[in-house]
Amino acid sequence: MSFFTSTRPRNVLALQGGGAHGAFTWGALDRLLENGLTFSAATGVSSGALIAAMAVQGYVHNGPNGARAAVTQLWQRVADAHIFSNLNSALDWMWGGLGNDLAWAGITNALRLFSPGQLNPFGQNPLGPLLADLLDLDAIRDAAAPRLYVGATDVESGEARVFTNAEISVDTLLASACIPMMFPTVTIDGRAYWDGGYSCNPPLAPVLTPAPSQLVLIRAQPRARRGVPSSTVDILHRLHEIAFQAPLDAELALLPSYTRLLDISADAALSQHPLTSKMNVERSFLDDLFIAGREAAARLTVA
């Protein structure tokens, strides 16, 4: 069976970034693919970019089932590798023995007071070896592959840079997921890049021409959060969420009225978790978010 016929509805995946919160996206997409969702393009940043890349290469191999298997493999490897354990260990001594609330404050203060070189003295991004092992660039660059768009932020201009199938590499994905307080800036073709969420979350303009029949947007961070924060940590957390939401809101305004928007909200699943939980890759936490994502997707009807 071919999954690349021109008669299928033009569905586009738009996947937000959110670190470990991307496990919610994993769950939501898993449920949609299980129900036979086809897609002709995927756009993402940060963890959403990693998921999009895995989904595209899996789709080339075996359609929705292949995409589902490839994304699941990614998250299983993330959990097995304890991706952020070394960084967390480097920070532990700063607040050892403190309660959870003070621990989160300790992490925030560490990120504010210490340079990336001090927090990550070897300049390593633990995602690099994992991606090098998992990426199938031949599949991603196949002429019949769904279009893939990965966003990163140009440090000097502040503008979004969108990489497409032929440009995808370990470096472009690391650039899209580069949290500058933790990981070394990624340089590509002489330009320095940080996390794509600062400028596009995810980039929509490339997938709106021609306009898709349906845009499936899976969020990986809360859009709304009840209550007004009062502590410095909570204020910074909410400011971070708002800042990462603004680029998406601007691009959603460009969505044609005849494109159906399937918006899978993460508010209920993620608003209870602090910003620093984006680094929590414990299997139980990821599994909980995966289940929450599947449940959120189950409540919606895909055209």
mmCIF file of C-alpha atoms in Angstrom:
data_model
loop_
_atom_site.group_PDB
_atom_site.id
_atom_site.type_symbol
_atom_site.label_atom_id
_atom_site.label_comp_id
_atom_site.label_asym_id
_atom_site.label_seq_id
_atom_site.Cartn_x
_atom_site.Cartn_y
_atom_site.Cartn_z
ATOM 1 C CA MET A 1 0.000 0.000 0.000
ATOM 2 C CA SER A 2 1.305 3.438 -0.905
ATOM 3 C CA PHE A 3 1.013 6.250 1.602
ATOM 4 C CA PHE A 4 2.073 8.901 -0.873
ATOM 5 C CA THR A 5 -0.957 9.156 -3.147
ATOM 6 C CA SER A 6 -2.103 12.615 -4.177
ATOM 7 C CA THR A 7 -5.736 11.796 -3.358
ATOM 8 C CA ARG A 8 -5.315 11.617 0.429
ATOM 9 C CA PRO A 9 -6.358 14.650 2.535
ATOM 10 C CA ARG A 10 -3.474 17.021 3.077
ATOM 11 C CA ASN A 11 -2.918 16.745 6.809
ATOM 12 C CA VAL A 12 -0.041 18.641 8.378
ATOM 13 C CA LEU A 13 1.491 17.975 11.804
ATOM 14 C CA ALA A 14 2.615 20.965 13.890
ATOM 15 C CA LEU A 15 4.548 19.921 16.994
ATOM 16 C CA GLN A 16 5.539 22.329 19.748
ATOM 17 C CA GLY A 17 8.747 22.026 21.729
ATOM 18 C CA GLY A 18 8.872 21.328 25.429
ATOM 19 C CA GLY A 19 11.773 19.091 26.411
ATOM 20 C CA ALA A 20 10.550 16.070 28.344
ATOM 21 C CA HIS A 21 7.020 17.459 28.048
ATOM 22 C CA GLY A 22 7.269 16.274 24.459
ATOM 23 C CA ALA A 23 6.229 12.886 25.821
ATOM 24 C CA PHE A 24 2.705 14.342 25.826
ATOM 25 C CA THR A 25 3.127 14.973 22.085
ATOM 26 C CA TRP A 26 4.381 11.425 21.684
ATOM 27 C CA GLY A 27 1.224 10.062 23.291
ATOM 28 C CA ALA A 28 -1.153 12.274 21.313
ATOM 29 C CA LEU A 29 0.531 11.475 18.008
ATOM 30 C CA ASP A 30 0.681 7.782 18.878
ATOM 31 C CA ARG A 31 -3.099 7.697 19.302
ATOM 32 C CA LEU A 32 -3.693 9.576 16.030
ATOM 33 C CA LEU A 33 -1.336 7.324 14.072
ATOM 34 C CA GLU A 34 -2.881 4.233 15.639
ATOM 35 C CA ASN A 35 -6.177 5.412 14.181
ATOM 36 C CA GLY A 36 -4.593 5.664 10.723
ATOM 37 C CA LEU A 37 -3.719 9.363 10.495
ATOM 38 C CA THR A 38 -1.784 10.155 7.329
ATOM 39 C CA PHE A 39 0.227 13.339 6.868
ATOM 40 C CA SER A 40 2.029 15.055 4.037
ATOM 41 C CA ALA A 41 4.144 17.454 6.112
ATOM 42 C CA ALA A 42 5.401 17.906 9.661
ATOM 43 C CA THR A 43 6.830 20.990 11.327
ATOM 44 C CA GLY A 44 8.398 21.193 14.756
ATOM 45 C CA VAL A 45 10.894 22.750 17.135
ATOM 46 C CA SER A 46 12.966 21.318 19.977
ATOM 47 C CA SER A 47 11.489 18.005 21.159
ATOM 48 C CA GLY A 48 8.748 18.531 18.573
ATOM 49 C CA ALA A 49 11.413 18.646 15.861
ATOM 50 C CA LEU A 50 12.884 15.350 17.047
ATOM 51 C CA ILE A 51 9.451 13.749 17.036
ATOM 52 C CA ALA A 52 8.682 15.170 13.592
ATOM 53 C CA ALA A 53 11.947 13.821 12.164
ATOM 54 C CA MET A 54 11.336 10.358 13.598
ATOM 55 C CA ALA A 55 7.743 10.392 12.363
ATOM 56 C CA VAL A 56 8.798 11.326 8.828
ATOM 57 C CA GLN A 57 11.486 8.656 8.542
ATOM 58 C CA GLY A 58 9.198 6.016 10.048
ATOM 59 C CA TYR A 59 6.405 7.055 7.708
ATOM 60 C CA VAL A 60 8.659 6.457 4.724
ATOM 61 C CA HIS A 61 9.309 2.906 5.908
ATOM 62 C CA ASN A 62 5.779 1.873 6.848
ATOM 63 C CA GLY A 63 3.241 4.692 6.828
ATOM 64 C CA PRO A 64 1.432 5.563 10.090
ATOM 65 C CA ASN A 65 2.569 2.352 11.779
ATOM 66 C CA GLY A 66 6.176 3.048 10.876
ATOM 67 C CA ALA A 67 5.929 6.611 12.169
ATOM 68 C CA ARG A 68 4.425 5.380 15.393
ATOM 69 C CA ALA A 69 7.209 2.827 15.899
ATOM 70 C CA ALA A 70 9.996 5.318 15.165
ATOM 71 C CA VAL A 71 8.686 7.947 17.601
ATOM 72 C CA THR A 72 8.242 5.312 20.302
ATOM 73 C CA GLN A 73 11.809 4.141 19.771
ATOM 74 C CA LEU A 74 13.045 7.713 20.257
ATOM 75 C CA TRP A 75 11.355 8.098 23.639
ATOM 76 C CA GLN A 76 12.354 4.659 24.824
ATOM 77 C CA ARG A 77 15.956 5.516 24.053
ATOM 78 C CA VAL A 78 15.658 8.886 25.810
ATOM 79 C CA ALA A 79 14.391 7.163 28.961
ATOM 80 C CA ASP A 80 16.954 4.353 28.802
ATOM 81 C CA ALA A 81 19.860 6.756 28.308
ATOM 82 C CA HIS A 82 18.900 9.036 31.247
ATOM 83 C CA ILE A 83 19.599 11.919 28.892
ATOM 84 C CA PHE A 84 19.933 14.725 31.449
ATOM 85 C CA SER A 85 21.312 12.704 34.350
ATOM 86 C CA ASN A 86 24.848 14.097 34.027
ATOM 87 C CA LEU A 87 23.628 17.686 34.000
ATOM 88 C CA ASN A 88 21.313 17.057 36.932
ATOM 89 C CA SER A 89 24.200 15.499 38.867
ATOM 90 C CA ALA A 90 26.305 18.578 38.237
ATOM 91 C CA LEU A 91 23.569 20.722 39.774
ATOM 92 C CA ASP A 92 22.650 18.458 42.676
ATOM 93 C CA TRP A 93 25.365 19.671 45.016
ATOM 94 C CA MET A 94 23.951 23.208 44.870
ATOM 95 C CA TRP A 95 20.765 22.289 46.691
ATOM 96 C CA GLY A 96 21.243 18.777 48.051
ATOM 97 C CA GLY A 97 18.705 17.854 50.718
ATOM 98 C CA LEU A 98 16.281 20.682 49.977
ATOM 99 C CA GLY A 99 12.566 20.148 49.511
ATOM 100 C CA ASN A 100 11.007 20.151 46.043
ATOM 101 C CA ASP A 101 10.032 23.828 46.009
ATOM 102 C CA LEU A 102 13.474 24.939 47.130
ATOM 103 C CA ALA A 103 15.064 22.501 44.720
ATOM 104 C CA TRP A 104 13.260 24.122 41.794
ATOM 105 C CA ALA A 105 14.389 27.508 43.092
ATOM 106 C CA GLY A 106 17.928 26.139 43.311
ATOM 107 C CA ILE A 107 17.855 25.042 39.685
ATOM 108 C CA THR A 108 16.596 28.438 38.584
ATOM 109 C CA ASN A 109 19.255 30.241 40.610
ATOM 110 C CA ALA A 110 21.938 27.934 39.235
ATOM 111 C CA LEU A 111 20.894 28.752 35.681
ATOM 112 C CA ARG A 112 20.983 32.447 36.553
ATOM 113 C CA LEU A 113 24.269 32.522 38.464
ATOM 114 C CA PHE A 114 26.412 30.012 36.582
ATOM 115 C CA SER A 115 27.529 30.174 32.967
ATOM 116 C CA PRO A 116 26.791 27.321 30.543
ATOM 117 C CA GLY A 117 30.494 26.492 30.667
ATOM 118 C CA GLN A 118 30.301 25.994 34.430
ATOM 119 C CA LEU A 119 27.098 23.941 34.329
ATOM 120 C CA ASN A 120 28.232 21.897 31.329
ATOM 121 C CA PRO A 121 32.053 22.161 31.381
ATOM 122 C CA PHE A 122 32.580 19.612 28.612
ATOM 123 C CA GLY A 123 30.156 21.361 26.243
ATOM 124 C CA GLN A 124 28.240 18.191 25.513
ATOM 125 C CA ASN A 125 24.681 17.709 24.371
ATOM 126 C CA PRO A 126 23.627 14.170 25.346
ATOM 127 C CA LEU A 127 21.120 14.103 22.501
ATOM 128 C CA GLY A 128 23.910 14.065 19.918
ATOM 129 C CA PRO A 129 24.994 10.417 20.106
ATOM 130 C CA LEU A 130 21.399 9.255 20.455
ATOM 131 C CA LEU A 131 20.300 11.113 17.324
ATOM 132 C CA ALA A 132 23.354 9.973 15.389
ATOM 133 C CA ASP A 133 22.306 6.403 16.100
ATOM 134 C CA LEU A 134 18.598 6.840 15.319
ATOM 135 C CA LEU A 135 18.451 9.218 12.360
ATOM 136 C CA ASP A 136 17.821 7.680 8.949
ATOM 137 C CA LEU A 137 18.759 10.568 6.700
ATOM 138 C CA ASP A 138 18.186 8.571 3.516
ATOM 139 C CA ALA A 139 14.542 8.091 4.506
ATOM 140 C CA ILE A 140 14.084 11.727 5.543
ATOM 141 C CA ARG A 141 15.589 12.915 2.263
ATOM 142 C CA ASP A 142 13.627 10.454 0.132
ATOM 143 C CA ALA A 143 11.769 12.271 -2.640
ATOM 144 C CA ALA A 144 8.483 10.717 -1.489
ATOM 145 C CA ALA A 145 8.923 11.577 2.197
ATOM 146 C CA PRO A 146 6.482 13.957 3.885
ATOM 147 C CA ARG A 147 7.899 17.462 3.948
ATOM 148 C CA LEU A 148 9.783 18.186 7.163
ATOM 149 C CA TYR A 149 10.381 21.653 8.614
ATOM 150 C CA VAL A 150 12.601 22.146 11.660
ATOM 151 C CA GLY A 151 12.866 25.574 13.260
ATOM 152 C CA ALA A 152 15.846 27.084 15.086
ATOM 153 C CA THR A 153 16.597 30.642 16.241
ATOM 154 C CA ASP A 154 19.479 32.611 14.758
ATOM 155 C CA VAL A 155 21.243 34.016 17.827
ATOM 156 C CA GLU A 156 22.446 37.235 16.222
ATOM 157 C CA SER A 157 19.422 38.189 14.107
ATOM 158 C CA GLY A 158 16.761 36.704 16.393
ATOM 159 C CA GLU A 159 15.006 35.368 13.320
ATOM 160 C CA ALA A 160 13.738 31.864 12.716
ATOM 161 C CA ARG A 161 15.724 29.581 10.420
ATOM 162 C CA VAL A 162 13.733 26.700 8.990
ATOM 163 C CA PHE A 163 15.590 23.602 7.825
ATOM 164 C CA THR A 164 13.938 21.243 5.336
ATOM 165 C CA ASN A 165 14.406 17.548 4.483
ATOM 166 C CA ALA A 166 17.654 17.887 2.523
ATOM 167 C CA GLU A 167 19.180 20.014 5.305
ATOM 168 C CA ILE A 168 18.233 17.783 8.225
ATOM 169 C CA SER A 169 21.150 16.445 10.249
ATOM 170 C CA VAL A 170 22.087 15.784 13.848
ATOM 171 C CA ASP A 171 23.293 19.392 14.071
ATOM 172 C CA THR A 172 20.062 20.940 12.777
ATOM 173 C CA LEU A 173 18.043 18.960 15.327
ATOM 174 C CA LEU A 174 20.457 19.885 18.116
ATOM 175 C CA ALA A 175 20.174 23.525 17.055
ATOM 176 C CA SER A 176 16.397 23.364 17.249
ATOM 177 C CA ALA A 177 16.621 21.914 20.777
ATOM 178 C CA CYS A 178 19.523 24.034 22.059
ATOM 179 C CA ILE A 179 18.636 25.499 25.461
ATOM 180 C CA PRO A 180 21.393 28.134 25.661
ATOM 181 C CA MET A 181 21.730 28.064 29.463
ATOM 182 C CA MET A 182 22.559 24.359 29.356
ATOM 183 C CA PHE A 183 23.994 23.321 26.012
ATOM 184 C CA PRO A 184 26.614 24.741 23.658
ATOM 185 C CA THR A 185 25.396 26.977 20.865
ATOM 186 C CA VAL A 186 25.151 25.076 17.582
ATOM 187 C CA THR A 187 26.919 26.630 14.591
ATOM 188 C CA ILE A 188 25.740 25.768 11.077
ATOM 189 C CA ASP A 189 27.188 27.421 7.970
ATOM 190 C CA GLY A 190 28.824 30.069 10.122
ATOM 191 C CA ARG A 191 25.619 31.038 11.945
ATOM 192 C CA ALA A 192 24.905 30.362 15.623
ATOM 193 C CA TYR A 193 21.575 28.849 16.655
ATOM 194 C CA TRP A 194 19.495 28.365 19.798
ATOM 195 C CA ASP A 195 16.183 26.651 20.525
ATOM 196 C CA GLY A 196 13.583 27.238 17.830
ATOM 197 C CA GLY A 197 10.887 27.973 20.398
ATOM 198 C CA TYR A 198 12.193 31.512 20.847
ATOM 199 C CA SER A 199 11.258 32.499 17.293
ATOM 200 C CA CYS A 200 8.747 29.892 16.050
ATOM 201 C CA ASN A 201 6.889 27.271 18.036
ATOM 202 C CA PRO A 202 6.600 25.604 15.576
ATOM 203 C CA PRO A 203 7.051 27.347 12.182
ATOM 204 C CA LEU A 204 3.739 27.349 10.319
ATOM 205 C CA ALA A 205 4.363 29.573 7.305
ATOM 206 C CA PRO A 206 6.111 26.839 5.275
ATOM 207 C CA VAL A 207 3.151 24.454 5.588
ATOM 208 C CA LEU A 208 0.448 26.982 4.706
ATOM 209 C CA THR A 209 1.305 27.134 0.983
ATOM 210 C CA PRO A 210 -0.612 25.399 -0.360
ATOM 211 C CA ALA A 211 -2.986 25.490 2.594
ATOM 212 C CA PRO A 212 -3.565 22.096 4.204
ATOM 213 C CA SER A 213 -6.988 20.523 4.577
ATOM 214 C CA GLN A 214 -6.261 20.030 8.260
ATOM 215 C CA LEU A 215 -3.571 21.298 10.622
ATOM 216 C CA VAL A 216 -2.993 18.981 13.583
ATOM 217 C CA LEU A 217 -1.390 21.115 16.289
ATOM 218 C CA ILE A 218 -0.084 19.235 19.325
ATOM 219 C CA ARG A 219 0.974 21.548 22.118
ATOM 220 C CA ALA A 220 3.733 20.635 24.561
ATOM 221 C CA GLN A 221 3.229 23.451 27.036
ATOM 222 C CA PRO A 222 0.210 25.059 28.677
ATOM 223 C CA ARG A 223 -1.389 27.973 26.905
ATOM 224 C CA ALA A 224 -3.431 28.972 29.943
ATOM 225 C CA ARG A 225 -2.613 28.612 33.622
ATOM 226 C CA ARG A 226 -4.926 29.548 36.480
ATOM 227 C CA GLY A 227 -3.790 31.976 39.141
ATOM 228 C CA VAL A 228 -1.308 34.833 39.223
ATOM 229 C CA PRO A 229 2.219 33.753 40.196
ATOM 230 C CA SER A 230 3.885 35.604 43.054
ATOM 231 C CA SER A 231 7.268 33.926 43.613
ATOM 232 C CA THR A 232 10.208 34.739 41.374
ATOM 233 C CA VAL A 233 10.448 31.140 40.217
ATOM 234 C CA ASP A 234 6.757 30.929 39.291
ATOM 235 C CA ILE A 235 6.849 34.312 37.557
ATOM 236 C CA LEU A 236 9.824 33.270 35.433
ATOM 237 C CA HIS A 237 8.073 30.010 34.638
ATOM 238 C CA ARG A 238 4.947 31.750 33.388
ATOM 239 C CA LEU A 239 6.910 34.377 31.452
ATOM 240 C CA HIS A 240 8.758 31.562 29.724
ATOM 241 C CA GLU A 241 5.473 29.918 28.701
ATOM 242 C CA ILE A 242 4.004 33.171 27.403
ATOM 243 C CA ALA A 243 7.146 34.039 25.427
ATOM 244 C CA PHE A 244 7.207 30.623 23.772
ATOM 245 C CA GLN A 245 3.509 30.917 22.909
ATOM 246 C CA ALA A 246 3.662 34.312 21.180
ATOM 247 C CA PRO A 247 5.300 33.198 17.883
ATOM 248 C CA LEU A 248 2.714 30.444 17.436
ATOM 249 C CA ASP A 249 -0.218 32.792 18.068
ATOM 250 C CA ALA A 250 1.123 35.169 15.416
ATOM 251 C CA GLU A 251 1.356 32.415 12.821
ATOM 252 C CA LEU A 252 -2.010 30.856 13.677
ATOM 253 C CA ALA A 253 -3.567 34.183 12.688
ATOM 254 C CA LEU A 254 -2.433 33.408 9.123
ATOM 255 C CA LEU A 255 -4.314 30.111 8.997
ATOM 256 C CA PRO A 256 -6.894 30.164 6.164
ATOM 257 C CA SER A 257 -10.501 29.869 7.286
ATOM 258 C CA TYR A 258 -10.997 26.735 5.182
ATOM 259 C CA THR A 259 -8.190 24.845 6.949
ATOM 260 C CA ARG A 260 -9.515 22.792 9.836
ATOM 261 C CA LEU A 261 -7.459 23.292 12.987
ATOM 262 C CA LEU A 262 -7.255 20.295 15.296
ATOM 263 C CA ASP A 263 -5.741 21.838 18.426
ATOM 264 C CA ILE A 264 -4.671 19.299 21.056
ATOM 265 C CA SER A 265 -4.280 21.225 24.296
ATOM 266 C CA ALA A 266 -1.700 20.355 26.931
ATOM 267 C CA ASP A 267 -3.214 22.616 29.595
ATOM 268 C CA ALA A 268 -4.780 19.886 31.727
ATOM 269 C CA ALA A 269 -1.759 17.591 31.543
ATOM 270 C CA LEU A 270 1.111 20.050 31.943
ATOM 271 C CA SER A 271 -0.090 23.098 33.908
ATOM 272 C CA GLN A 272 0.567 21.279 37.188
ATOM 273 C CA HIS A 273 4.254 20.779 36.402
ATOM 274 C CA PRO A 274 7.074 23.323 36.886
ATOM 275 C CA LEU A 275 9.332 24.535 34.106
ATOM 276 C CA THR A 276 12.180 22.361 35.326
ATOM 277 C CA SER A 277 10.140 19.192 34.783
ATOM 278 C CA LYS A 278 11.065 19.616 31.132
ATOM 279 C CA MET A 279 14.338 17.961 32.151
ATOM 280 C CA ASN A 280 12.641 15.034 33.885
ATOM 281 C CA VAL A 281 13.184 11.963 31.729
ATOM 282 C CA GLU A 282 12.354 9.378 34.353
ATOM 283 C CA ARG A 283 10.384 6.615 32.664
ATOM 284 C CA SER A 284 7.402 6.906 35.036
ATOM 285 C CA PHE A 285 7.064 10.638 34.285
ATOM 286 C CA LEU A 286 7.348 10.132 30.537
ATOM 287 C CA ASP A 287 4.838 7.271 30.657
ATOM 288 C CA ASP A 288 2.346 9.452 32.553
ATOM 289 C CA LEU A 289 2.629 12.200 29.935
ATOM 290 C CA PHE A 290 2.375 9.649 27.133
ATOM 291 C CA ILE A 291 -0.907 8.357 28.572
ATOM 292 C CA ALA A 292 -2.193 11.913 29.051
ATOM 293 C CA GLY A 293 -1.387 12.686 25.413
ATOM 294 C CA ARG A 294 -3.220 9.620 24.165
ATOM 295 C CA GLU A 295 -6.251 10.532 26.251
ATOM 296 C CA ALA A 296 -6.249 14.105 24.947
ATOM 297 C CA ALA A 297 -6.106 12.917 21.336
ATOM 298 C CA ALA A 298 -8.840 10.336 21.937
ATOM 299 C CA ARG A 299 -11.303 13.123 22.717
ATOM 300 C CA LEU A 300 -10.955 14.661 19.241
ATOM 301 C CA THR A 301 -12.065 13.588 15.789
ATOM 302 C CA VAL A 302 -9.528 13.672 12.972
ATOM 303 C CA ALA A 303 -10.832 14.303 9.470
#
